[in-house]
Amino acid sequence: MPLAMDWTFEFQGSEVQWTEVSGGQVCLRFSAAAVRQGLGAALEDGHVKGLELRFTQAVLTGGDQPLCMGALSNSTLTIDGVAHRHIPVPFTASGEVRAELHFRSGTILSLSSTGVQCLPPAAPHFQVSYAC
């Protein structure tokens, strides 16, 4: 895995492949994570398959886990009172973490945790479009 990437993960427009809850851990794996690559004028929008968002010591406060898949819209990650709609990749933070993830299906996953990580896939590949 590269030490530094020029990616920014955006909740809006990302597609969750599955959500796993196990022993106080919550992991969302994305089939198409909306990512911005580059800086300044060289900024390019695209998607990455396999990106994971992991929460530690997590407590679900709302949402039906089996329904937490599909496209996200209007979602927020709040860390120590500061709301984020996008984060760098990779990303690690600890503190008072809250997430409210709105799925286009109408499902809302709400959780609180003590830490969050956003990790690229083992073999990262930036794709400008998944359109046929």
mmCIF file of N, CA and C in Angstrom:
data_model
loop_
_atom_site.group_PDB
_atom_site.id
_atom_site.type_symbol
_atom_site.label_atom_id
_atom_site.label_comp_id
_atom_site.label_asym_id
_atom_site.label_seq_id
_atom_site.Cartn_x
_atom_site.Cartn_y
_atom_site.Cartn_z
ATOM 1 N N MET A 1 0.858 -1.178 0.000
ATOM 2 C CA MET A 1 0.000 0.000 0.000
ATOM 3 C C MET A 1 0.901 1.237 0.000
ATOM 4 N N PRO A 2 0.628 2.221 -0.854
ATOM 5 C CA PRO A 2 1.426 3.429 -0.880
ATOM 6 C C PRO A 2 1.354 4.158 0.458
ATOM 7 N N LEU A 3 2.435 4.852 0.800
ATOM 8 C CA LEU A 3 2.456 5.618 2.041
ATOM 9 C C LEU A 3 1.602 6.862 1.938
ATOM 10 N N ALA A 4 1.543 7.472 0.785
ATOM 11 C CA ALA A 4 0.737 8.681 0.610
ATOM 12 C C ALA A 4 -0.016 8.584 -0.707
ATOM 13 N N MET A 5 -1.262 9.045 -0.699
ATOM 14 C CA MET A 5 -2.081 9.041 -1.906
ATOM 15 C C MET A 5 -2.651 10.439 -2.068
ATOM 16 N N ASP A 6 -3.016 10.767 -3.272
ATOM 17 C CA ASP A 6 -3.659 12.060 -3.501
ATOM 18 C C ASP A 6 -5.146 11.852 -3.760
ATOM 19 N N TRP A 7 -5.770 11.030 -2.930
ATOM 20 C CA TRP A 7 -7.192 10.736 -3.041
ATOM 21 C C TRP A 7 -7.961 11.390 -1.908
ATOM 22 N N THR A 8 -9.179 11.817 -2.229
ATOM 23 C CA THR A 8 -10.139 12.277 -1.234
ATOM 24 C C THR A 8 -11.409 11.470 -1.439
ATOM 25 N N PHE A 9 -11.811 10.742 -0.391
ATOM 26 C CA PHE A 9 -13.030 9.936 -0.437
ATOM 27 C C PHE A 9 -14.224 10.826 -0.132
ATOM 28 N N GLU A 10 -15.278 10.701 -0.955
ATOM 29 C CA GLU A 10 -16.506 11.469 -0.759
ATOM 30 C C GLU A 10 -17.670 10.515 -0.526
ATOM 31 N N PHE A 11 -18.446 10.781 0.529
ATOM 32 C CA PHE A 11 -19.590 9.929 0.839
ATOM 33 C C PHE A 11 -20.640 9.987 -0.270
ATOM 34 N N GLN A 12 -20.977 11.200 -0.702
ATOM 35 C CA GLN A 12 -22.006 11.403 -1.727
ATOM 36 C C GLN A 12 -21.638 10.639 -2.994
ATOM 37 N N GLY A 13 -22.526 9.758 -3.432
ATOM 38 C CA GLY A 13 -22.307 9.035 -4.679
ATOM 39 C C GLY A 13 -21.517 7.743 -4.547
ATOM 40 N N SER A 14 -21.058 7.416 -3.336
ATOM 41 C CA SER A 14 -20.346 6.155 -3.134
ATOM 42 C C SER A 14 -21.345 5.014 -2.970
ATOM 43 N N GLU A 15 -20.922 3.822 -3.370
ATOM 44 C CA GLU A 15 -21.782 2.628 -3.305
ATOM 45 C C GLU A 15 -21.209 1.636 -2.297
ATOM 46 N N VAL A 16 -21.988 1.319 -1.260
ATOM 47 C CA VAL A 16 -21.580 0.353 -0.245
ATOM 48 C C VAL A 16 -21.915 -1.057 -0.731
ATOM 49 N N GLN A 17 -20.897 -1.914 -0.773
ATOM 50 C CA GLN A 17 -21.085 -3.308 -1.187
ATOM 51 C C GLN A 17 -21.681 -4.117 -0.039
ATOM 52 N N TRP A 18 -21.124 -3.947 1.164
ATOM 53 C CA TRP A 18 -21.652 -4.620 2.349
ATOM 54 C C TRP A 18 -21.234 -3.884 3.610
ATOM 55 N N THR A 19 -21.990 -4.165 4.678
ATOM 56 C CA THR A 19 -21.704 -3.631 6.007
ATOM 57 C C THR A 19 -21.592 -4.812 6.955
ATOM 58 N N GLU A 20 -20.492 -4.852 7.716
ATOM 59 C CA GLU A 20 -20.272 -5.942 8.663
ATOM 60 C C GLU A 20 -20.159 -5.374 10.073
ATOM 61 N N VAL A 21 -20.883 -5.979 11.008
ATOM 62 C CA VAL A 21 -20.830 -5.592 12.414
ATOM 63 C C VAL A 21 -20.356 -6.810 13.187
ATOM 64 N N SER A 22 -19.237 -6.655 13.925
ATOM 65 C CA SER A 22 -18.683 -7.795 14.647
ATOM 66 C C SER A 22 -17.877 -7.321 15.849
ATOM 67 N N GLY A 23 -18.303 -7.719 17.040
ATOM 68 C CA GLY A 23 -17.539 -7.447 18.257
ATOM 69 C C GLY A 23 -17.174 -5.996 18.478
ATOM 70 N N GLY A 24 -18.096 -5.098 18.272
ATOM 71 C CA GLY A 24 -17.817 -3.681 18.481
ATOM 72 C C GLY A 24 -17.121 -3.000 17.316
ATOM 73 N N GLN A 25 -16.923 -3.725 16.236
ATOM 74 C CA GLN A 25 -16.315 -3.163 15.036
ATOM 75 C C GLN A 25 -17.376 -3.081 13.939
ATOM 76 N N VAL A 26 -17.350 -2.006 13.185
ATOM 77 C CA VAL A 26 -18.234 -1.864 12.028
ATOM 78 C C VAL A 26 -17.351 -1.574 10.824
ATOM 79 N N CYS A 27 -17.550 -2.330 9.754
ATOM 80 C CA CYS A 27 -16.779 -2.133 8.531
ATOM 81 C C CYS A 27 -17.732 -1.998 7.354
ATOM 82 N N LEU A 28 -17.537 -0.949 6.576
ATOM 83 C CA LEU A 28 -18.268 -0.774 5.324
ATOM 84 C C LEU A 28 -17.265 -0.938 4.191
ATOM 85 N N ARG A 29 -17.575 -1.825 3.259
ATOM 86 C CA ARG A 29 -16.731 -2.012 2.076
ATOM 87 C C ARG A 29 -17.484 -1.435 0.887
ATOM 88 N N PHE A 30 -16.760 -0.678 0.073
ATOM 89 C CA PHE A 30 -17.372 0.027 -1.048
ATOM 90 C C PHE A 30 -17.080 -0.681 -2.368
ATOM 91 N N SER A 31 -18.139 -0.914 -3.140
ATOM 92 C CA SER A 31 -17.978 -1.463 -4.485
ATOM 93 C C SER A 31 -17.569 -0.361 -5.454
ATOM 94 N N ALA A 32 -17.925 0.877 -5.132
ATOM 95 C CA ALA A 32 -17.536 2.043 -5.936
ATOM 96 C C ALA A 32 -17.485 3.257 -5.011
ATOM 97 N N ALA A 33 -16.309 3.499 -4.438
ATOM 98 C CA ALA A 33 -16.127 4.663 -3.570
ATOM 99 C C ALA A 33 -15.852 5.881 -4.444
ATOM 100 N N ALA A 34 -16.646 6.936 -4.269
ATOM 101 C CA ALA A 34 -16.424 8.174 -5.020
ATOM 102 C C ALA A 34 -15.150 8.830 -4.490
ATOM 103 N N VAL A 35 -14.198 9.047 -5.393
ATOM 104 C CA VAL A 35 -12.882 9.553 -5.005
ATOM 105 C C VAL A 35 -12.478 10.677 -5.946
ATOM 106 N N ARG A 36 -11.850 11.693 -5.363
ATOM 107 C CA ARG A 36 -11.213 12.744 -6.166
ATOM 108 C C ARG A 36 -9.719 12.500 -6.101
ATOM 109 N N GLN A 37 -9.089 12.536 -7.250
ATOM 110 C CA GLN A 37 -7.658 12.275 -7.345
ATOM 111 C C GLN A 37 -6.954 13.511 -7.873
ATOM 112 N N GLY A 38 -5.819 13.827 -7.284
ATOM 113 C CA GLY A 38 -5.025 14.947 -7.755
ATOM 114 C C GLY A 38 -5.212 16.186 -6.912
ATOM 115 N N LEU A 39 -4.571 17.254 -7.372
ATOM 116 C CA LEU A 39 -4.611 18.530 -6.667
ATOM 117 C C LEU A 39 -4.848 19.664 -7.652
ATOM 118 N N GLY A 40 -5.509 20.706 -7.202
ATOM 119 C CA GLY A 40 -5.704 21.912 -8.005
ATOM 120 C C GLY A 40 -6.358 21.653 -9.343
ATOM 121 N N ALA A 41 -5.733 22.158 -10.405
ATOM 122 C CA ALA A 41 -6.289 22.054 -11.754
ATOM 123 C C ALA A 41 -6.275 20.618 -12.272
ATOM 124 N N ALA A 42 -5.443 19.766 -11.682
ATOM 125 C CA ALA A 42 -5.337 18.377 -12.129
ATOM 126 C C ALA A 42 -6.336 17.458 -11.423
ATOM 127 N N LEU A 43 -7.312 18.027 -10.725
ATOM 128 C CA LEU A 43 -8.302 17.251 -9.979
ATOM 129 C C LEU A 43 -9.182 16.438 -10.921
ATOM 130 N N GLU A 44 -9.377 15.161 -10.592
ATOM 131 C CA GLU A 44 -10.169 14.265 -11.429
ATOM 132 C C GLU A 44 -11.101 13.436 -10.542
ATOM 133 N N ASP A 45 -12.377 13.339 -10.933
ATOM 134 C CA ASP A 45 -13.351 12.529 -10.202
ATOM 135 C C ASP A 45 -13.379 11.119 -10.760
ATOM 136 N N GLY A 46 -13.552 10.144 -9.870
ATOM 137 C CA GLY A 46 -13.637 8.755 -10.297
ATOM 138 C C GLY A 46 -14.083 7.869 -9.158
ATOM 139 N N HIS A 47 -13.788 6.581 -9.274
ATOM 140 C CA HIS A 47 -14.198 5.603 -8.271
ATOM 141 C C HIS A 47 -13.078 4.610 -7.999
ATOM 142 N N VAL A 48 -13.119 4.043 -6.803
ATOM 143 C CA VAL A 48 -12.188 3.000 -6.396
ATOM 144 C C VAL A 48 -13.003 1.855 -5.806
ATOM 145 N N LYS A 49 -12.715 0.650 -6.237
ATOM 146 C CA LYS A 49 -13.401 -0.536 -5.715
ATOM 147 C C LYS A 49 -12.594 -1.104 -4.547
ATOM 148 N N GLY A 50 -13.305 -1.460 -3.458
ATOM 149 C CA GLY A 50 -12.654 -2.134 -2.344
ATOM 150 C C GLY A 50 -12.203 -1.254 -1.194
ATOM 151 N N LEU A 51 -12.423 0.048 -1.274
ATOM 152 C CA LEU A 51 -12.086 0.934 -0.165
ATOM 153 C C LEU A 51 -12.917 0.526 1.053
ATOM 154 N N GLU A 52 -12.318 0.609 2.259
ATOM 155 C CA GLU A 52 -13.042 0.243 3.478
ATOM 156 C C GLU A 52 -13.050 1.391 4.476
ATOM 157 N N LEU A 53 -14.182 1.545 5.141
ATOM 158 C CA LEU A 53 -14.366 2.505 6.223
ATOM 159 C C LEU A 53 -14.614 1.667 7.472
ATOM 160 N N ARG A 54 -13.685 1.754 8.445
ATOM 161 C CA ARG A 54 -13.749 0.910 9.638
ATOM 162 C C ARG A 54 -13.912 1.762 10.892
ATOM 163 N N PHE A 55 -14.828 1.345 11.741
ATOM 164 C CA PHE A 55 -15.090 2.029 13.007
ATOM 165 C C PHE A 55 -14.742 1.090 14.156
ATOM 166 N N THR A 56 -14.012 1.597 15.173
ATOM 167 C CA THR A 56 -13.636 0.799 16.333
ATOM 168 C C THR A 56 -14.483 1.172 17.536
ATOM 169 N N GLN A 57 -14.706 0.204 18.401
ATOM 170 C CA GLN A 57 -15.550 0.371 19.590
ATOM 171 C C GLN A 57 -16.839 1.095 19.213
ATOM 172 N N ALA A 58 -17.487 0.548 18.202
ATOM 173 C CA ALA A 58 -18.671 1.191 17.619
ATOM 174 C C ALA A 58 -19.960 0.687 18.257
ATOM 175 N N VAL A 59 -20.903 1.601 18.376
ATOM 176 C CA VAL A 59 -22.240 1.285 18.866
ATOM 177 C C VAL A 59 -23.230 1.798 17.832
ATOM 178 N N LEU A 60 -24.030 0.885 17.271
ATOM 179 C CA LEU A 60 -25.057 1.299 16.315
ATOM 180 C C LEU A 60 -26.173 1.995 17.070
ATOM 181 N N THR A 61 -26.529 3.176 16.614
ATOM 182 C CA THR A 61 -27.612 3.929 17.255
ATOM 183 C C THR A 61 -28.838 4.017 16.357
ATOM 184 N N GLY A 62 -28.738 3.480 15.160
ATOM 185 C CA GLY A 62 -29.870 3.465 14.237
ATOM 186 C C GLY A 62 -29.491 2.782 12.944
ATOM 187 N N GLY A 63 -30.471 2.139 12.328
ATOM 188 C CA GLY A 63 -30.238 1.492 11.044
ATOM 189 C C GLY A 63 -30.384 -0.006 11.137
ATOM 190 N N ASP A 64 -30.749 -0.609 10.040
ATOM 191 C CA ASP A 64 -30.918 -2.049 9.935
ATOM 192 C C ASP A 64 -29.756 -2.571 9.103
ATOM 193 N N GLN A 65 -28.759 -3.153 9.761
ATOM 194 C CA GLN A 65 -27.506 -3.524 9.118
ATOM 195 C C GLN A 65 -27.665 -4.293 7.810
ATOM 196 N N PRO A 66 -28.559 -5.281 7.693
ATOM 197 C CA PRO A 66 -28.684 -5.981 6.409
ATOM 198 C C PRO A 66 -29.113 -5.071 5.253
ATOM 199 N N LEU A 67 -29.760 -3.952 5.559
ATOM 200 C CA LEU A 67 -30.210 -3.029 4.512
ATOM 201 C C LEU A 67 -29.180 -1.944 4.201
ATOM 202 N N CYS A 68 -28.053 -1.949 4.906
ATOM 203 C CA CYS A 68 -27.049 -0.894 4.748
ATOM 204 C C CYS A 68 -26.101 -1.217 3.603
ATOM 205 N N MET A 69 -26.640 -1.146 2.399
ATOM 206 C CA MET A 69 -25.848 -1.335 1.191
ATOM 207 C C MET A 69 -26.482 -0.521 0.073
ATOM 208 N N GLY A 70 -25.685 -0.204 -0.922
ATOM 209 C CA GLY A 70 -26.174 0.615 -2.018
ATOM 210 C C GLY A 70 -25.585 2.013 -1.968
ATOM 211 N N ALA A 71 -26.196 2.909 -2.714
ATOM 212 C CA ALA A 71 -25.670 4.267 -2.882
ATOM 213 C C ALA A 71 -25.914 5.133 -1.650
ATOM 214 N N LEU A 72 -24.907 5.942 -1.319
ATOM 215 C CA LEU A 72 -25.013 6.903 -0.226
ATOM 216 C C LEU A 72 -25.378 8.276 -0.766
ATOM 217 N N SER A 73 -26.068 9.036 0.073
ATOM 218 C CA SER A 73 -26.335 10.440 -0.229
ATOM 219 C C SER A 73 -26.386 11.195 1.084
ATOM 220 N N ASN A 74 -25.979 12.429 1.089
ATOM 221 C CA ASN A 74 -26.167 13.296 2.253
ATOM 222 C C ASN A 74 -25.638 12.700 3.552
ATOM 223 N N SER A 75 -24.459 12.104 3.550
ATOM 224 C CA SER A 75 -23.902 11.449 4.728
ATOM 225 C C SER A 75 -22.827 12.309 5.371
ATOM 226 N N THR A 76 -22.656 12.110 6.688
ATOM 227 C CA THR A 76 -21.703 12.924 7.440
ATOM 228 C C THR A 76 -20.932 12.074 8.434
ATOM 229 N N LEU A 77 -19.637 12.339 8.538
ATOM 230 C CA LEU A 77 -18.769 11.771 9.555
ATOM 231 C C LEU A 77 -18.347 12.927 10.448
ATOM 232 N N THR A 78 -18.630 12.823 11.758
ATOM 233 C CA THR A 78 -18.293 13.892 12.691
ATOM 234 C C THR A 78 -17.240 13.384 13.662
ATOM 235 N N ILE A 79 -16.138 14.124 13.760
ATOM 236 C CA ILE A 79 -15.038 13.753 14.644
ATOM 237 C C ILE A 79 -14.787 14.911 15.595
ATOM 238 N N ASP A 80 -14.964 14.642 16.886
ATOM 239 C CA ASP A 80 -14.801 15.664 17.924
ATOM 240 C C ASP A 80 -15.556 16.945 17.581
ATOM 241 N N GLY A 81 -16.788 16.782 17.099
ATOM 242 C CA GLY A 81 -17.665 17.909 16.824
ATOM 243 C C GLY A 81 -17.499 18.567 15.468
ATOM 244 N N VAL A 82 -16.538 18.118 14.669
ATOM 245 C CA VAL A 82 -16.304 18.698 13.340
ATOM 246 C C VAL A 82 -16.857 17.746 12.278
ATOM 247 N N ALA A 83 -17.807 18.231 11.475
ATOM 248 C CA ALA A 83 -18.460 17.409 10.451
ATOM 249 C C ALA A 83 -17.625 17.361 9.173
ATOM 250 N N HIS A 84 -17.574 16.171 8.576
ATOM 251 C CA HIS A 84 -16.833 15.944 7.331
ATOM 252 C C HIS A 84 -17.741 15.239 6.336
ATOM 253 N N ARG A 85 -17.730 15.707 5.093
ATOM 254 C CA ARG A 85 -18.439 15.024 4.005
ATOM 255 C C ARG A 85 -17.445 14.325 3.078
ATOM 256 N N HIS A 86 -16.170 14.573 3.299
ATOM 257 C CA HIS A 86 -15.110 13.887 2.569
ATOM 258 C C HIS A 86 -13.873 13.835 3.460
ATOM 259 N N ILE A 87 -13.034 12.815 3.240
ATOM 260 C CA ILE A 87 -11.822 12.619 4.029
ATOM 261 C C ILE A 87 -10.709 12.115 3.115
ATOM 262 N N PRO A 88 -9.452 12.350 3.499
ATOM 263 C CA PRO A 88 -8.346 11.842 2.692
ATOM 264 C C PRO A 88 -8.235 10.319 2.805
ATOM 265 N N VAL A 89 -7.558 9.723 1.840
ATOM 266 C CA VAL A 89 -7.288 8.282 1.845
ATOM 267 C C VAL A 89 -5.778 8.100 1.759
ATOM 268 N N PRO A 90 -5.170 7.359 2.690
ATOM 269 C CA PRO A 90 -5.754 6.753 3.878
ATOM 270 C C PRO A 90 -6.031 7.804 4.952
ATOM 271 N N PHE A 91 -6.825 7.409 5.945
ATOM 272 C CA PHE A 91 -7.235 8.324 7.009
ATOM 273 C C PHE A 91 -7.433 7.539 8.296
ATOM 274 N N THR A 92 -6.958 8.101 9.405
ATOM 275 C CA THR A 92 -7.161 7.517 10.728
ATOM 276 C C THR A 92 -7.439 8.641 11.703
ATOM 277 N N ALA A 93 -8.452 8.471 12.545
ATOM 278 C CA ALA A 93 -8.765 9.461 13.581
ATOM 279 C C ALA A 93 -9.332 8.743 14.794
ATOM 280 N N SER A 94 -9.066 9.311 15.955
ATOM 281 C CA SER A 94 -9.665 8.780 17.173
ATOM 282 C C SER A 94 -10.268 9.938 17.949
ATOM 283 N N GLY A 95 -11.166 9.605 18.847
ATOM 284 C CA GLY A 95 -11.880 10.617 19.616
ATOM 285 C C GLY A 95 -13.353 10.285 19.612
ATOM 286 N N GLU A 96 -14.168 11.316 19.710
ATOM 287 C CA GLU A 96 -15.621 11.122 19.658
ATOM 288 C C GLU A 96 -16.041 11.122 18.192
ATOM 289 N N VAL A 97 -16.333 9.933 17.687
ATOM 290 C CA VAL A 97 -16.668 9.757 16.273
ATOM 291 C C VAL A 97 -18.146 9.402 16.150
ATOM 292 N N ARG A 98 -18.815 10.098 15.255
ATOM 293 C CA ARG A 98 -20.216 9.794 14.945
ATOM 294 C C ARG A 98 -20.350 9.758 13.426
ATOM 295 N N ALA A 99 -21.177 8.833 12.970
ATOM 296 C CA ALA A 99 -21.448 8.743 11.533
ATOM 297 C C ALA A 99 -22.945 8.640 11.326
ATOM 298 N N GLU A 100 -23.417 9.372 10.343
ATOM 299 C CA GLU A 100 -24.809 9.253 9.915
ATOM 300 C C GLU A 100 -24.770 9.070 8.407
ATOM 301 N N LEU A 101 -25.015 7.829 8.001
ATOM 302 C CA LEU A 101 -24.910 7.463 6.598
ATOM 303 C C LEU A 101 -26.304 7.243 6.031
ATOM 304 N N HIS A 102 -26.667 8.076 5.072
ATOM 305 C CA HIS A 102 -27.983 8.018 4.433
ATOM 306 C C HIS A 102 -27.852 7.261 3.116
ATOM 307 N N PHE A 103 -28.641 6.211 2.983
ATOM 308 C CA PHE A 103 -28.668 5.438 1.747
ATOM 309 C C PHE A 103 -29.830 5.921 0.890
ATOM 310 N N ARG A 104 -29.649 5.885 -0.417
ATOM 311 C CA ARG A 104 -30.720 6.328 -1.325
ATOM 312 C C ARG A 104 -31.984 5.504 -1.164
ATOM 313 N N SER A 105 -31.847 4.308 -0.623
ATOM 314 C CA SER A 105 -33.001 3.426 -0.392
ATOM 315 C C SER A 105 -33.891 3.940 0.740
ATOM 316 N N GLY A 106 -33.380 4.908 1.512
ATOM 317 C CA GLY A 106 -34.122 5.427 2.655
ATOM 318 C C GLY A 106 -33.573 4.953 3.988
ATOM 319 N N THR A 107 -32.735 3.921 3.981
ATOM 320 C CA THR A 107 -32.111 3.425 5.208
ATOM 321 C C THR A 107 -31.088 4.440 5.710
ATOM 322 N N ILE A 108 -31.032 4.612 7.024
ATOM 323 C CA ILE A 108 -30.036 5.485 7.652
ATOM 324 C C ILE A 108 -29.274 4.656 8.677
ATOM 325 N N LEU A 109 -27.942 4.616 8.547
ATOM 326 C CA LEU A 109 -27.087 3.951 9.520
ATOM 327 C C LEU A 109 -26.460 5.027 10.394
ATOM 328 N N SER A 110 -26.742 4.973 11.685
ATOM 329 C CA SER A 110 -26.156 5.919 12.639
ATOM 330 C C SER A 110 -25.313 5.130 13.623
ATOM 331 N N LEU A 111 -24.128 5.653 13.939
ATOM 332 C CA LEU A 111 -23.278 4.982 14.913
ATOM 333 C C LEU A 111 -22.389 5.982 15.620
ATOM 334 N N SER A 112 -21.900 5.560 16.776
ATOM 335 C CA SER A 112 -20.877 6.317 17.486
ATOM 336 C C SER A 112 -19.728 5.356 17.743
ATOM 337 N N SER A 113 -18.511 5.885 17.771
ATOM 338 C CA SER A 113 -17.344 5.038 17.988
ATOM 339 C C SER A 113 -16.208 5.882 18.561
ATOM 340 N N THR A 114 -15.103 5.205 18.857
ATOM 341 C CA THR A 114 -13.933 5.909 19.386
ATOM 342 C C THR A 114 -12.846 6.090 18.335
ATOM 343 N N GLY A 115 -13.050 5.516 17.154
ATOM 344 C CA GLY A 115 -12.051 5.659 16.110
ATOM 345 C C GLY A 115 -12.596 5.278 14.751
ATOM 346 N N VAL A 116 -11.941 5.799 13.710
ATOM 347 C CA VAL A 116 -12.346 5.512 12.337
ATOM 348 C C VAL A 116 -11.099 5.447 11.464
ATOM 349 N N GLN A 117 -11.132 4.549 10.486
ATOM 350 C CA GLN A 117 -10.083 4.444 9.482
ATOM 351 C C GLN A 117 -10.728 4.360 8.109
ATOM 352 N N CYS A 118 -10.098 4.989 7.140
ATOM 353 C CA CYS A 118 -10.497 4.858 5.742
ATOM 354 C C CYS A 118 -9.279 4.297 5.019
ATOM 355 N N LEU A 119 -9.405 3.069 4.539
ATOM 356 C CA LEU A 119 -8.267 2.358 3.970
ATOM 357 C C LEU A 119 -8.477 2.033 2.501
ATOM 358 N N PRO A 120 -7.442 2.258 1.679
ATOM 359 C CA PRO A 120 -7.547 1.882 0.271
ATOM 360 C C PRO A 120 -7.452 0.367 0.137
ATOM 361 N N PRO A 121 -7.892 -0.179 -0.985
ATOM 362 C CA PRO A 121 -7.747 -1.621 -1.198
ATOM 363 C C PRO A 121 -6.270 -1.993 -1.323
ATOM 364 N N ALA A 122 -5.975 -3.286 -1.171
ATOM 365 C CA ALA A 122 -4.593 -3.764 -1.252
ATOM 366 C C ALA A 122 -3.959 -3.432 -2.606
ATOM 367 N N ALA A 123 -4.738 -3.522 -3.666
ATOM 368 C CA ALA A 123 -4.255 -3.185 -5.011
ATOM 369 C C ALA A 123 -5.122 -2.046 -5.549
ATOM 370 N N PRO A 124 -4.850 -0.807 -5.110
ATOM 371 C CA PRO A 124 -5.721 0.308 -5.486
ATOM 372 C C PRO A 124 -5.698 0.598 -6.983
ATOM 373 N N HIS A 125 -6.890 0.863 -7.515
ATOM 374 C CA HIS A 125 -7.026 1.203 -8.935
ATOM 375 C C HIS A 125 -8.089 2.285 -9.074
ATOM 376 N N PHE A 126 -7.681 3.450 -9.517
ATOM 377 C CA PHE A 126 -8.584 4.577 -9.731
ATOM 378 C C PHE A 126 -9.225 4.428 -11.100
ATOM 379 N N GLN A 127 -10.555 4.446 -11.141
ATOM 380 C CA GLN A 127 -11.317 4.294 -12.382
ATOM 381 C C GLN A 127 -12.121 5.568 -12.606
ATOM 382 N N VAL A 128 -11.923 6.230 -13.738
ATOM 383 C CA VAL A 128 -12.641 7.470 -14.015
ATOM 384 C C VAL A 128 -14.136 7.213 -14.098
ATOM 385 N N SER A 129 -14.545 6.108 -14.717
ATOM 386 C CA SER A 129 -15.971 5.814 -14.857
ATOM 387 C C SER A 129 -16.196 4.313 -14.900
ATOM 388 N N TYR A 130 -17.322 3.871 -14.321
ATOM 389 C CA TYR A 130 -17.731 2.474 -14.436
ATOM 390 C C TYR A 130 -18.823 2.322 -15.492
ATOM 391 N N ALA A 131 -19.088 3.375 -16.239
ATOM 392 C CA ALA A 131 -20.136 3.342 -17.267
ATOM 393 C C ALA A 131 -19.753 2.373 -18.384
ATOM 394 N N CYS A 132 -20.754 1.720 -18.942
ATOM 395 C CA CYS A 132 -20.526 0.779 -20.055
ATOM 396 C C CYS A 132 -20.452 1.526 -21.362
#
